Short mmCIF file of C-alpha atoms in Angstrom, two decimals:
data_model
loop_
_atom_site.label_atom_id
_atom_site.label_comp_id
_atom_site.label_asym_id
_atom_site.label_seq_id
_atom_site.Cartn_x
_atom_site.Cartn_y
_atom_site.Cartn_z
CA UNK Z 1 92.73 80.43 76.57
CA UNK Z 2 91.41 79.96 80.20
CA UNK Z 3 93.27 81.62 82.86
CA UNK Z 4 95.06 79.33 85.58
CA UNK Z 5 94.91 79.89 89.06
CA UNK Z 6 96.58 77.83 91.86
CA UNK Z 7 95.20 77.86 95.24
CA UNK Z 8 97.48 77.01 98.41
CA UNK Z 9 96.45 76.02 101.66
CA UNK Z 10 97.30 73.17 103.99
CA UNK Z 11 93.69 72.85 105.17
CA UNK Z 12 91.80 70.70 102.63
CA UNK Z 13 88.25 71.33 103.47
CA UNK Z 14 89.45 75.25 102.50
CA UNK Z 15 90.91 73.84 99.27
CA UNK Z 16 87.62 71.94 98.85
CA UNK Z 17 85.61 75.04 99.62
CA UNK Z 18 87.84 77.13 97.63
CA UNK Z 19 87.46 74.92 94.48
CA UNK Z 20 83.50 75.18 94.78
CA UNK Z 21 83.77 79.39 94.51
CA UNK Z 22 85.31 78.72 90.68
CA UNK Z 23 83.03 75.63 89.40
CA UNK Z 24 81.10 78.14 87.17
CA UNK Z 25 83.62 79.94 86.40
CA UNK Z 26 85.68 80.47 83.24
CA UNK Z 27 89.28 78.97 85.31
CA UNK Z 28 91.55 76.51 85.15
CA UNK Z 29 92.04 75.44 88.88
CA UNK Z 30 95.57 73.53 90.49
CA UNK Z 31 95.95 72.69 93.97
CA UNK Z 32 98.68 72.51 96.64
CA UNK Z 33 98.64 71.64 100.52
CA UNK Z 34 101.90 73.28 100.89
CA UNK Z 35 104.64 75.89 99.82
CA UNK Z 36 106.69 72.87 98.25
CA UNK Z 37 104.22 71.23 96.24
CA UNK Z 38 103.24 74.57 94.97
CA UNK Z 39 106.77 75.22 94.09
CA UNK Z 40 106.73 72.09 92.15
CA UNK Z 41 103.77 72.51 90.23
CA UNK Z 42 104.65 76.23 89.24
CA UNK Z 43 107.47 74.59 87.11
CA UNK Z 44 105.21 72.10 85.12
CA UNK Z 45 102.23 74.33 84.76
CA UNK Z 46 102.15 78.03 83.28
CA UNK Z 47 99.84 79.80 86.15
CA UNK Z 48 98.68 82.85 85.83
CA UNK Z 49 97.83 83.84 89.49
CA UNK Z 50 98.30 82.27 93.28
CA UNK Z 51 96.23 82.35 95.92
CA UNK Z 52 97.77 81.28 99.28
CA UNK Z 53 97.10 81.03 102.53
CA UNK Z 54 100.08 82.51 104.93
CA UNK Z 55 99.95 80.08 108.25
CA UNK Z 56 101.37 76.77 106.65
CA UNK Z 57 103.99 74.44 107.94
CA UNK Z 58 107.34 73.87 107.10
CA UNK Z 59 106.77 76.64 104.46
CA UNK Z 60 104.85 79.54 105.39
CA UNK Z 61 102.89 81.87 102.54
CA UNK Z 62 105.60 85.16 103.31
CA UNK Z 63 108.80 82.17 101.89
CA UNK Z 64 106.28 80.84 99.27
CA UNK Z 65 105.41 84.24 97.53
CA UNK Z 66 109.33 85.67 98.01
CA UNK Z 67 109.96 82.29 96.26
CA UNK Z 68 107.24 83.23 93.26
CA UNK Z 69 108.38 86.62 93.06
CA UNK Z 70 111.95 85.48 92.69
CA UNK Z 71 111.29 83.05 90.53
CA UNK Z 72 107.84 83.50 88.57
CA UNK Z 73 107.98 87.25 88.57
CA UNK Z 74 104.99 87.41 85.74
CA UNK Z 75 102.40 85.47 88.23
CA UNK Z 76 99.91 87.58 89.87
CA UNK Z 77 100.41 87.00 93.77
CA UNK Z 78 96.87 86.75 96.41
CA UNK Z 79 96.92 86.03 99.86
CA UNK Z 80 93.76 84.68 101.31
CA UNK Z 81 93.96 84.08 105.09
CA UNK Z 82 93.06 84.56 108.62
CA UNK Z 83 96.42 85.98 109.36
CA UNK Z 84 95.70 89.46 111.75
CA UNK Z 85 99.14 90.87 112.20
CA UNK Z 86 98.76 94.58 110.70
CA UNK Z 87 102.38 95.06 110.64
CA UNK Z 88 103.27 92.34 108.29
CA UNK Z 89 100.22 92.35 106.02
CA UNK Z 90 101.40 95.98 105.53
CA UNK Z 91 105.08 94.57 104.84
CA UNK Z 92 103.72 91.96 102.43
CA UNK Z 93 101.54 95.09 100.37
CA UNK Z 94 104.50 96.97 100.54
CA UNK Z 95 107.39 95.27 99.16
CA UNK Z 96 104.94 93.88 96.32
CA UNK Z 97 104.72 90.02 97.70
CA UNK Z 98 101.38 90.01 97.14
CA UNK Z 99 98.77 92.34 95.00
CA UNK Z 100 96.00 92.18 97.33
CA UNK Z 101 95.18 90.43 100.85
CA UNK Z 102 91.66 88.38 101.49
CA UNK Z 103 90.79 87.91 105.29
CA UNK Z 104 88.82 84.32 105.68
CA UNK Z 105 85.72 83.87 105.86
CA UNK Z 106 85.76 85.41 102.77
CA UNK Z 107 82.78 86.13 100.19
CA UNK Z 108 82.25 84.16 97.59
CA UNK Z 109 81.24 86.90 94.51
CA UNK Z 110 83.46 89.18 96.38
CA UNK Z 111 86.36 86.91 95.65
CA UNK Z 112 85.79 86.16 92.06
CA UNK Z 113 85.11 90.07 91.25
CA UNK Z 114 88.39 91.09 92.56
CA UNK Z 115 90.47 88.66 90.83
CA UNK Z 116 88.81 89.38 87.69
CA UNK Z 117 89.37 93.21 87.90
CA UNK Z 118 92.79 91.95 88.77
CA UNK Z 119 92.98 90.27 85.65
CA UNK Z 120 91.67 93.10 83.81
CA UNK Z 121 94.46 95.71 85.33
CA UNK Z 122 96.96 93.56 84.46
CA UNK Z 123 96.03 92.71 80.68
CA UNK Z 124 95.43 97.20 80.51
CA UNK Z 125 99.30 96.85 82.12
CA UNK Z 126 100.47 94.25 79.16
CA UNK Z 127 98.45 94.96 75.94
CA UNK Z 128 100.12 95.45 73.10
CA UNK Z 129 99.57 98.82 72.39
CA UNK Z 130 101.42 99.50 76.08
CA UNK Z 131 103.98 97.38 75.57
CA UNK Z 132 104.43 99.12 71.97
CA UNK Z 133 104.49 102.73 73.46
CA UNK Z 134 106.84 101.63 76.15
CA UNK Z 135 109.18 99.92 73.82
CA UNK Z 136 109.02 102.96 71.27
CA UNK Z 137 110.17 104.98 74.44
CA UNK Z 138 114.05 106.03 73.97
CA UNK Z 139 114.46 106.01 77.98
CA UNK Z 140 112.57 104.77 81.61
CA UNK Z 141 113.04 106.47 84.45
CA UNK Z 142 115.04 104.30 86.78
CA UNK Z 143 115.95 104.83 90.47
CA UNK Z 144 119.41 105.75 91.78
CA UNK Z 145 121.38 103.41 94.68
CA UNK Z 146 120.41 106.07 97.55
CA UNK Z 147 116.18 104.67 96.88
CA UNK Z 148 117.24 101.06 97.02
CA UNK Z 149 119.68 101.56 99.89
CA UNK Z 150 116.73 103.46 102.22
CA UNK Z 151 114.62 100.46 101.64
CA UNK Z 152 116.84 98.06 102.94
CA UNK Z 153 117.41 100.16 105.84
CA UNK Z 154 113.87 100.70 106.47
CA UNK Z 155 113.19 96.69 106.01
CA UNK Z 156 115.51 96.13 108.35
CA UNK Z 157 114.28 98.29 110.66
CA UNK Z 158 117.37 100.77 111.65
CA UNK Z 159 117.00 104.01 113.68
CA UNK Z 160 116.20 106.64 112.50
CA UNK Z 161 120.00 108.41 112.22
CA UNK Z 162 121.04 105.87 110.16
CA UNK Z 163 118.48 106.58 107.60
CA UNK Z 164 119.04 110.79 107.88
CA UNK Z 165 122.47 109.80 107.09
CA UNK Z 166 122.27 107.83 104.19
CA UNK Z 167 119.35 110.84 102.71
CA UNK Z 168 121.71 113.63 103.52
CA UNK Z 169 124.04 112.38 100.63
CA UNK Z 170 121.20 113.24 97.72
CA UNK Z 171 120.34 116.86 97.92
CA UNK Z 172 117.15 116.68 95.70
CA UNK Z 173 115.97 114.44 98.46
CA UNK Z 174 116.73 116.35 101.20
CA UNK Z 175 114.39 119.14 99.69
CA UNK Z 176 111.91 117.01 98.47
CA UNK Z 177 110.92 115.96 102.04
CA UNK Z 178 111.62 119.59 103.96
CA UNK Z 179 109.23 121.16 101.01
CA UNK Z 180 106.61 118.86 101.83
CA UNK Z 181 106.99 119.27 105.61
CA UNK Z 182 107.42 123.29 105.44
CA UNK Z 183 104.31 123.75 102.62
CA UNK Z 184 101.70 126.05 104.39
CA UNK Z 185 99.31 122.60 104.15
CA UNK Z 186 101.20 120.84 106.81
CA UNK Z 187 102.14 123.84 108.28
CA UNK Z 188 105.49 122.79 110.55
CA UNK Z 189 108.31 124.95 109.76
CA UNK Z 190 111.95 123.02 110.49
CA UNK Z 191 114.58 123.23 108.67
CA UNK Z 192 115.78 119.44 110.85
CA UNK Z 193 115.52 116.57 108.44
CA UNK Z 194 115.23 114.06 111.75
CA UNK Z 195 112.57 116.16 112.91
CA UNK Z 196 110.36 116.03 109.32
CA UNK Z 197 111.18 112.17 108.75
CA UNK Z 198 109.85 111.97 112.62
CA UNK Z 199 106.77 113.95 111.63
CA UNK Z 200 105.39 112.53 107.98
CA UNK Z 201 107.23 109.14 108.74
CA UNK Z 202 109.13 106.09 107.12
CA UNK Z 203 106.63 105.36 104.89
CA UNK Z 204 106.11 109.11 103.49
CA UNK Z 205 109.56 109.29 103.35
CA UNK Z 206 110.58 106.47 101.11
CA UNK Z 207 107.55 107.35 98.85
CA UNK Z 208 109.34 111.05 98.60
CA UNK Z 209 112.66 109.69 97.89
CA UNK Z 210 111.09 107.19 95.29
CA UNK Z 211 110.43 110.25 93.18
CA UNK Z 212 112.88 112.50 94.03
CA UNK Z 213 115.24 109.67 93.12
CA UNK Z 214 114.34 108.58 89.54
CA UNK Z 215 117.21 109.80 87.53
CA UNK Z 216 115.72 111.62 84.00
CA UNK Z 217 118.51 112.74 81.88
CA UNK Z 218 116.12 115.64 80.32
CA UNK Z 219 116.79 118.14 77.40
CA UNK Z 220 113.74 120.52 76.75
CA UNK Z 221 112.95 123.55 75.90
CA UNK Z 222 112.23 126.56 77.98
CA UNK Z 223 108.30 125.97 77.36
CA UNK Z 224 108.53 122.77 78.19
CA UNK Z 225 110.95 122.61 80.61
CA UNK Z 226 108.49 125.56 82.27
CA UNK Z 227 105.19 123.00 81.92
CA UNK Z 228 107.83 120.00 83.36
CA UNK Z 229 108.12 121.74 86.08
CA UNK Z 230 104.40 122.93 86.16
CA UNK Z 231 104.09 118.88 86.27
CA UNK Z 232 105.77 118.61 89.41
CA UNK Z 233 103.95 121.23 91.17
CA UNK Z 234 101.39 119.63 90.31
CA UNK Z 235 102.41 116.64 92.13
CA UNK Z 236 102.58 118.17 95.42
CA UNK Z 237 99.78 119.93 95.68
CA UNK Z 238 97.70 116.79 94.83
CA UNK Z 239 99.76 114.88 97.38
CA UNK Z 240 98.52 117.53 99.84
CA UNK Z 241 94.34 117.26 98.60
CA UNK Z 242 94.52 114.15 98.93
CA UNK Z 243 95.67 114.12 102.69
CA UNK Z 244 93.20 116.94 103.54
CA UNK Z 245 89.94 115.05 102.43
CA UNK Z 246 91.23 111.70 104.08
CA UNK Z 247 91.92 114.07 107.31
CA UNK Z 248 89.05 116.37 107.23
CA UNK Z 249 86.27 114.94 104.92
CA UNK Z 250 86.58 111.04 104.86
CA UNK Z 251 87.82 111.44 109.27
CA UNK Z 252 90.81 108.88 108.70
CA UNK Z 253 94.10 108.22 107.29
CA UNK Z 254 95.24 107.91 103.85
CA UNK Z 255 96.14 104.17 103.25
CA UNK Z 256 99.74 103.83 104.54
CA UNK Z 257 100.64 102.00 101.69
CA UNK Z 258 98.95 105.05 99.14
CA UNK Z 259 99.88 107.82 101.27
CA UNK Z 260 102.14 109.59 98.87
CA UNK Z 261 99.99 108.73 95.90
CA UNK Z 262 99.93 111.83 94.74
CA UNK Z 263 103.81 112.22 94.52
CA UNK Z 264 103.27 109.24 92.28
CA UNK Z 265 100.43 110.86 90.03
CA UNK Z 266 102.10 112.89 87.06
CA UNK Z 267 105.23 109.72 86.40
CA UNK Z 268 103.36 109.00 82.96
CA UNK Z 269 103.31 112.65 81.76
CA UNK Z 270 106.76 113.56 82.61
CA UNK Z 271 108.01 110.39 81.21
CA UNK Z 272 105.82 111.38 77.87
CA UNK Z 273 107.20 114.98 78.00
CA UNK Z 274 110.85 113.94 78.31
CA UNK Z 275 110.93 110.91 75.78
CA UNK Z 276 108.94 112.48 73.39
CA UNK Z 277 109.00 116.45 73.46
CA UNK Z 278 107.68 117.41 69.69
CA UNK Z 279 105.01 115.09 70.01
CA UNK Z 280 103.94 115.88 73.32
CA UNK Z 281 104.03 119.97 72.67
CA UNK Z 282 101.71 118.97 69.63
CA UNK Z 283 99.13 117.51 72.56
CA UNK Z 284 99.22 120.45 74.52
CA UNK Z 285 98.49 122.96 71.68
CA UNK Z 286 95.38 120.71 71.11
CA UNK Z 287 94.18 120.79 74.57
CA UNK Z 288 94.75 124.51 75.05
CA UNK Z 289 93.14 125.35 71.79
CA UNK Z 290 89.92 122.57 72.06
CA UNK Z 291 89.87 122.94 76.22
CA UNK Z 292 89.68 119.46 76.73
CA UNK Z 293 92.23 117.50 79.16
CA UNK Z 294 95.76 116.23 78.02
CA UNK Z 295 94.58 112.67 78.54
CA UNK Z 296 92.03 112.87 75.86
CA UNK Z 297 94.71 113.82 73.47
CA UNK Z 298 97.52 111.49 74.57
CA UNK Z 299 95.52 108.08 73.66
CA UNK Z 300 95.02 109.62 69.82
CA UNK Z 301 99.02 110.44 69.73
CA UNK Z 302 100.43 107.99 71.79
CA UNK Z 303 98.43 105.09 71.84
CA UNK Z 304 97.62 105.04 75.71
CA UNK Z 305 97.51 107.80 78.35
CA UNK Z 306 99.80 109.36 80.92
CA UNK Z 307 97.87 107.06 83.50
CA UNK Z 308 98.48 103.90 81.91
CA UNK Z 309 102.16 104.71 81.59
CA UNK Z 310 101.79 105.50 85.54
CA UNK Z 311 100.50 102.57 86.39
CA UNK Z 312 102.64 100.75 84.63
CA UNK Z 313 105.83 101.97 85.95
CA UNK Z 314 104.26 101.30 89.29
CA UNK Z 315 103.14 98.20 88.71
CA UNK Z 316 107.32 97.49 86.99
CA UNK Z 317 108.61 99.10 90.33
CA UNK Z 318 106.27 96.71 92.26
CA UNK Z 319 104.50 99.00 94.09
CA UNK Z 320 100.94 98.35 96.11
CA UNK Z 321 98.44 96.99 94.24
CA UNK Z 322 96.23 99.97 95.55
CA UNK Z 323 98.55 102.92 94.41
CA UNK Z 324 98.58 101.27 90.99
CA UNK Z 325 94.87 101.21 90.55
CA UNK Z 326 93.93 104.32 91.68
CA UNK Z 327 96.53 105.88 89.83
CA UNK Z 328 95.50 103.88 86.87
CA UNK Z 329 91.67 104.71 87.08
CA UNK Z 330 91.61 108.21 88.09
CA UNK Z 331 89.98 110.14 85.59
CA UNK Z 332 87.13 106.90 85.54
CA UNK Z 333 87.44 106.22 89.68
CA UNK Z 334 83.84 104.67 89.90
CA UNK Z 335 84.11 102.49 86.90
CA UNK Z 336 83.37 98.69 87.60
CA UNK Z 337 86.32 97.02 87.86
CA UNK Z 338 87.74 99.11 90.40
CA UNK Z 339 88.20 97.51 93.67
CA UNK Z 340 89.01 100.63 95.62
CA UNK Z 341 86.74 103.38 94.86
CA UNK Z 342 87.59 105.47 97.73
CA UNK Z 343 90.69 106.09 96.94
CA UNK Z 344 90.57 106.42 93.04
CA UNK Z 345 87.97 109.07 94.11
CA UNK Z 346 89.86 111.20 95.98
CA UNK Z 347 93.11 110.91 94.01
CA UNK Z 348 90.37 112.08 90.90
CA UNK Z 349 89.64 115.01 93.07
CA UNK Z 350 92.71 116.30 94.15
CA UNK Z 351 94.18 115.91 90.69
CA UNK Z 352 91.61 118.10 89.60
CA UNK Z 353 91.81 121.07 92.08
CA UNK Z 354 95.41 120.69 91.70
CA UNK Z 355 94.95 121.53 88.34
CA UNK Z 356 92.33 124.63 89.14
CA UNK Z 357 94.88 126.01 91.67
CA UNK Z 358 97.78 126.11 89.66
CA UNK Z 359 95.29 127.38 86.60
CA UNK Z 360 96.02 124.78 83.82
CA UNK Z 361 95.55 126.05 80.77
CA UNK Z 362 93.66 123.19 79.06
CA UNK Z 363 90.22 121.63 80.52
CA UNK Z 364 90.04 119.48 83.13
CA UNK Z 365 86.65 117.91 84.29
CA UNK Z 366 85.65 116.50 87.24
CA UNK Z 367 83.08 113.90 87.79
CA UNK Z 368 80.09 115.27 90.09
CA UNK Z 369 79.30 111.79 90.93
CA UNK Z 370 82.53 111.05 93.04
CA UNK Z 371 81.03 113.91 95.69
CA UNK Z 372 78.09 111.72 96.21
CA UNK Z 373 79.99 108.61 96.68
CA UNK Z 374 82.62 110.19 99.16
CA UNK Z 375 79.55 112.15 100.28
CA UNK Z 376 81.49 115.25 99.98
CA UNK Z 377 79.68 118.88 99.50
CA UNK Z 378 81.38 120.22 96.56
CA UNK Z 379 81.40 123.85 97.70
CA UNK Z 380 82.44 122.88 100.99
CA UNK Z 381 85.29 121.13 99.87
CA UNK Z 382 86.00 123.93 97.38
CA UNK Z 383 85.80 126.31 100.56
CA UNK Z 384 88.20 124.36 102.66
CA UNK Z 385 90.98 123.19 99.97
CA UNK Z 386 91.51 127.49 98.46
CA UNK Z 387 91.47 128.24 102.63
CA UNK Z 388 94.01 125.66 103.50
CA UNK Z 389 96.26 126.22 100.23
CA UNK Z 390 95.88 129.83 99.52
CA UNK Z 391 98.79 130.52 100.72
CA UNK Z 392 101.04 127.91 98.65
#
């Protein structure tokens, strides 16, 4: 059955144009001049993804997707526009109004590549043999009121005492976010939680609470509760990689909307390990006795890997389209249909010297061809990550 798509845009030689990009392609186009009309047609016709334009009258693209979202949760939300306000295309990422953002003029093949590897993440998101695994799953993680209650606060743009205040009430928190600041990576010792929210900011911040928040109601034993925790570790200290080759190798910032990706990284194992212990101790004594990673194991036993259980949660959370991707496709981070390379790449790397640092005991690989890409020297990135986190 062909996919439908629904372009939005009040100019009509852009709809016109727009229409001409998918005449050869394998779509099913609609059209609307305006957030009503589109409205409208959304309850007659089953579309599968939106593309709309942000600067319309009456209704502009930020009510029209809030309105989709709301309403037509399962439709895959674009924006295509000439719309240069930083601060609220970052907003719209953020808080999941839209999975990816086009600036006009755009690129013809450009266009129709990324909203068929958009296609293709979301049908690896809802096949049935995900869907099965999650539904075999006895319990989700799921986030406690103090997460939901620091994103209002941040979307509404409080100061910064407000938000200490509401964090100080969850501990686990509290300690996620002074770990991170007073690890020998970052290197700034304070015990003030103003001063670290101040230093790694809002957006660090409610990416730290998101995990620090999900509520697991966990009963292992001590060897697993021991590799659990190994997990976590884990976590961190690919949080950390992942910052120092953005900082020091690729010269620039992580993607504020990605910048605790790492954080993010092990959800699918530790949701695995907790829901299904026996099975999941059976994986490990494969990989430690074969040496070959976890992941290799879990799609035999489970059906689908810790990633795609990541990136599903994070795609069921409505998080950035980027941190769901890279997540996603980081043991494959050059494959095809990936749209952001870079930073599949580097999450791929940091996982893996996370891994050497902490000295997993089944094998990892990494993929020589991501140094060429990033054009990173492997030994002096090896050389610079075991200097920085030697001392963790």
């Amino acid at each position: 059955m062909k996919k439908k798509i629904l372009l939005v845009d009040d100019e009509e030689q852009i709809l016109k144009s727009l229409k001409r990009v998918f005449l050869k392609s394998d779509y099913e186009i609609f059209i609307a001049v305006d957030g009503m009309s589109a409205l409208e047609l959304l309850e007659k016709e089953k579309i599968d993804l939106i593309i709309t334009d942000i600067r319309m009258p009456e209704m502009d693209g930020f009510q029209l997707l809030e309105a989709v979202k709301r309403n037509y949760p399962e439709v895959i939300r674009l924006v295509l526009s000439g719309f240069t306000d930083e601060k609220k295309i970052f907003q719209l990422i953020q808080n999941n109004l839209a999975k990816m953002y086009v600036r006009k003029p755009w690129n013809n093949d450009e266009l129709l590549k990324n909203i068929h590897q958009v296609f293709e993440l979301n049908h690896i998101l809802t096949s049935h043999e995900m869907l099965k695994t999650i539904k075999y799953l006895e319990e989700l993680p799921t986030f406690n009121s103090i997460y939901t209650k620091l994103c209002n606060l941040i979307d509404e743009e409080v100061n910064i005492r407000e938000i200490e205040e509401l964090l100080m009430k969850d501990p686990a928190i509290v300690a996620s976010i002074l770990r991170l600041v007073n690890s020998a990576f970052l290197n700034i010792k304070t015990a003030s939680l103003k001063k670290a929210i101040t230093y790694i900011g809002l957006t660090n911040v409610k990416n730290i609470a998101l995990v620090a928040s999900i509520s697991y109601k966990s009963n292992l034993n001590i060897r697993l509760s021991k590799i659990n925790e190994l997990f976590s570790k884990h976590s961190l200290l690919t949080n950390q990689i992942c910052s120092l080759i953005y900082s020091k190798f690729l010269f620039k910032e992580i993607p504020p909307d990605s910048s605790c990706i790492g954080l993010l990284n092990e959800i699918g194992r530790i949701v695995l390990l907790n829901n299904c212990p026996k099975e999941y101790e059976g994986v490990i004594a494969i990989a430690e006795k074969d040496q070959i990673s976890l992941h290799e194991i879990e799609k035999g036993v489970f059906g689908v890997t810790h990633q795609e259980i990541s990136g599903y949660l994070l795609n069921w959370w409505g998080l950035p389209y980027n941190l769901v991707e890279a997540i996603l496709f980081h043991h494959v981070p050059l494959k095809e249909n990936v749209i952001n390379k870079e930073l599949a790449s580097v999450i791929h790397l940091a996982d893996y010297y996370a891994a050497k640092l902490l000295n997993f005991p089944w094998g990892e690989k990494v993929n020589l061809e991501v140094f060429d890409f990033l054009n990173i020297k492997r030994e002096v990135l090896e050389e610079r990550i075991y200097k920085e986190l030697q001392r963790e």
